[in-house]
XYZ file of C-alpha atoms in Angstrom:
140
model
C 0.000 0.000 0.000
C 1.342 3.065 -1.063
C 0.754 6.530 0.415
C 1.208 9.929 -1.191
C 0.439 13.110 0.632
C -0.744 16.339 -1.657
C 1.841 19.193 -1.890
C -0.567 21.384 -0.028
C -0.224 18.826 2.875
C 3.159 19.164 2.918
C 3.205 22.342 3.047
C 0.815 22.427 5.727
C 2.895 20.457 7.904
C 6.139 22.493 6.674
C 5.842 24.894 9.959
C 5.104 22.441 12.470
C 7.879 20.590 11.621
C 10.442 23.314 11.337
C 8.962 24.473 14.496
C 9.394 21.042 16.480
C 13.257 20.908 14.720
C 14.328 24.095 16.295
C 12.752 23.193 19.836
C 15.681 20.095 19.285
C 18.169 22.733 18.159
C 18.513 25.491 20.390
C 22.056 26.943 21.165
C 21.123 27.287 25.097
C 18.687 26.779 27.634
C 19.096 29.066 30.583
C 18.860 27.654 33.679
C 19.979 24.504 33.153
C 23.144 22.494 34.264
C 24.964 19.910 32.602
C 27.151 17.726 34.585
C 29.938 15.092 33.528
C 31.416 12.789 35.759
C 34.250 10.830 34.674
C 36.412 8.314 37.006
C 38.766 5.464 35.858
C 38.897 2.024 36.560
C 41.261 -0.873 35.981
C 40.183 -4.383 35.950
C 44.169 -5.607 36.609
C 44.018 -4.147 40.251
C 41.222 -5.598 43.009
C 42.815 -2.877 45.428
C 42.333 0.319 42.571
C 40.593 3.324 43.741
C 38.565 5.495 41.055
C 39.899 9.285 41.305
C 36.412 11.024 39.996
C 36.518 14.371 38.171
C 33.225 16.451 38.602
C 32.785 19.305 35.519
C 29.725 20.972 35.257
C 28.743 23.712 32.714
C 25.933 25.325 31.496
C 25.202 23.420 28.001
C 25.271 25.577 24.860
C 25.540 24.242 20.962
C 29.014 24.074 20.520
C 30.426 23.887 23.830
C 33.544 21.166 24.049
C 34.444 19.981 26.970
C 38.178 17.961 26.792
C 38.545 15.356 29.539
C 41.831 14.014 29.960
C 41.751 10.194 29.697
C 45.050 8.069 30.004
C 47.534 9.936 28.249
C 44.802 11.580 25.461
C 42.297 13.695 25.678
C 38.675 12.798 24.916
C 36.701 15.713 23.116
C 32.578 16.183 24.147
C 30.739 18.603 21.928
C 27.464 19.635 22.786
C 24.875 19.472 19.802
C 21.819 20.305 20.777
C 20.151 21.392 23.448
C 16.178 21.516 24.657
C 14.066 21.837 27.329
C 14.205 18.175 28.427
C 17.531 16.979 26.786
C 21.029 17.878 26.049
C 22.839 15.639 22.711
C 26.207 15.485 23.153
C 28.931 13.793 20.341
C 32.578 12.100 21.812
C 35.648 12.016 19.707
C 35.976 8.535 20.180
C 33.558 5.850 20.104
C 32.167 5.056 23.471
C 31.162 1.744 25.484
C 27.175 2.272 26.456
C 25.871 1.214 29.895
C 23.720 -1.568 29.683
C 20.084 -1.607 31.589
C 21.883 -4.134 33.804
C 25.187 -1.914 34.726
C 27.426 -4.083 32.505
C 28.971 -2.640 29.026
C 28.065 -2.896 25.207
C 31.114 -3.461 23.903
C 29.707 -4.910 20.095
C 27.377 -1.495 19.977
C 29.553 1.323 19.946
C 28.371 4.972 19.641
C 29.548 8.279 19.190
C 26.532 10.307 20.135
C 24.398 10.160 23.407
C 21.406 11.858 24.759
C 21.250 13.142 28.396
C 17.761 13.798 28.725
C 16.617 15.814 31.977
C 16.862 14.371 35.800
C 18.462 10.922 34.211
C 21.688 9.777 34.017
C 23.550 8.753 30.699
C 26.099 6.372 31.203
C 29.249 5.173 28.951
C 32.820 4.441 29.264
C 35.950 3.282 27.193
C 35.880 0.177 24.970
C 38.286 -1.689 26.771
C 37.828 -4.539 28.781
C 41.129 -4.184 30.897
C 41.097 -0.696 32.089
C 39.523 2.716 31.009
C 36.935 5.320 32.363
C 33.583 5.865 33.155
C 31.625 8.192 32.100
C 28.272 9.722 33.611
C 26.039 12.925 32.493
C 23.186 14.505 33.882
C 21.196 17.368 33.578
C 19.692 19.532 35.952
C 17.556 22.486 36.679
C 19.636 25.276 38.776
C-alpha cells in the first residue's frame, strides 16, 4: 500500500515541523546544568581506587568539553540542546551502559542523549582498564 500526501499537505505540515526541529536545536537553555562525571577504573588491580573528576557547565551548541583520559584527551561537543535533553557527540567511540550496569562493547556509539533528571552512562571500549563516564542534567 502506497501513500502519497498532496503538496498542499506538505506544506501544511512544513511549519510544524520546522517548528518542532528548532525546539531540538537550540544553542542554550538558561537555567539549566549539565554535569559530567568521569572516574577510571582498571580491571588488573582488586585494590584500585577510582579518582572522579566532577565538571559541570551550562550546556550551549558548541560547547567542548576535553577530559583528559590516560595519556589523550577525549573531546565532548554539545549538539543540541532543549528543554528536556542535552545531545552530546565524543571524539571517540564510546562503550554504552547496559540496563543491567554491565557494558556494550559490540554497539559502539559516538553520540548520546542526556535527557533531563536521568543519568547517561558510557565508558571506554576496553575490557582491561579505562573510564567511566556519567552525564546529567539539571535544573539550577
Amino acid at each position: 500500500m502506497t501513500t502519497h500526501l498532496s503538496r498542499r499537505t506538505l506544506l501544511g505540515l512544513a511549519p510544524a515541523l520546522l517548528t518542532g526541529m528548532a525546539a531540538c536545536t537550540k544553542d542554550t537553555e538558561p537555567g539549566m546544568r549539565l554535569t559530567v562525571v568521569t572516574s577510571d577504573w582498571n580491571g588488573w588491580d582488586r585494590d584500585h581506587t577510582p579518582t572522579p573528576v566532577t565538571q559541570e557547565i551550562e550546556p550551549q551548541r558548541g560547547t567542548q568539553l576535553h577530559i583528559p583520559i590516560g595519556g589523550e584527551s577525549l573531546t565532548m561537543i554539545i549538539i543540541g540542546v532543549s528543554r528536556s535533553a542535552v545531545r552530546v557527540t565524543t571524539s571517540s567511540p564510546m562503550a554504552p551502559r547496559t540496563a543491567k550496569g554491565g557494558l556494550n562493547l559490540n554497539d559502539l556509539k559516538s553520540t548520546f542523549t542526556v535527557n533531563l533528571d536521568q543519568a547517561t552512562e558510557f565508558s571506554t571500549a576496553s575490557m582491561d582498564s579505562g573510564h567511566h563516564f556519567v552525564l546529567t542534567l539539571s535544573r539550577r
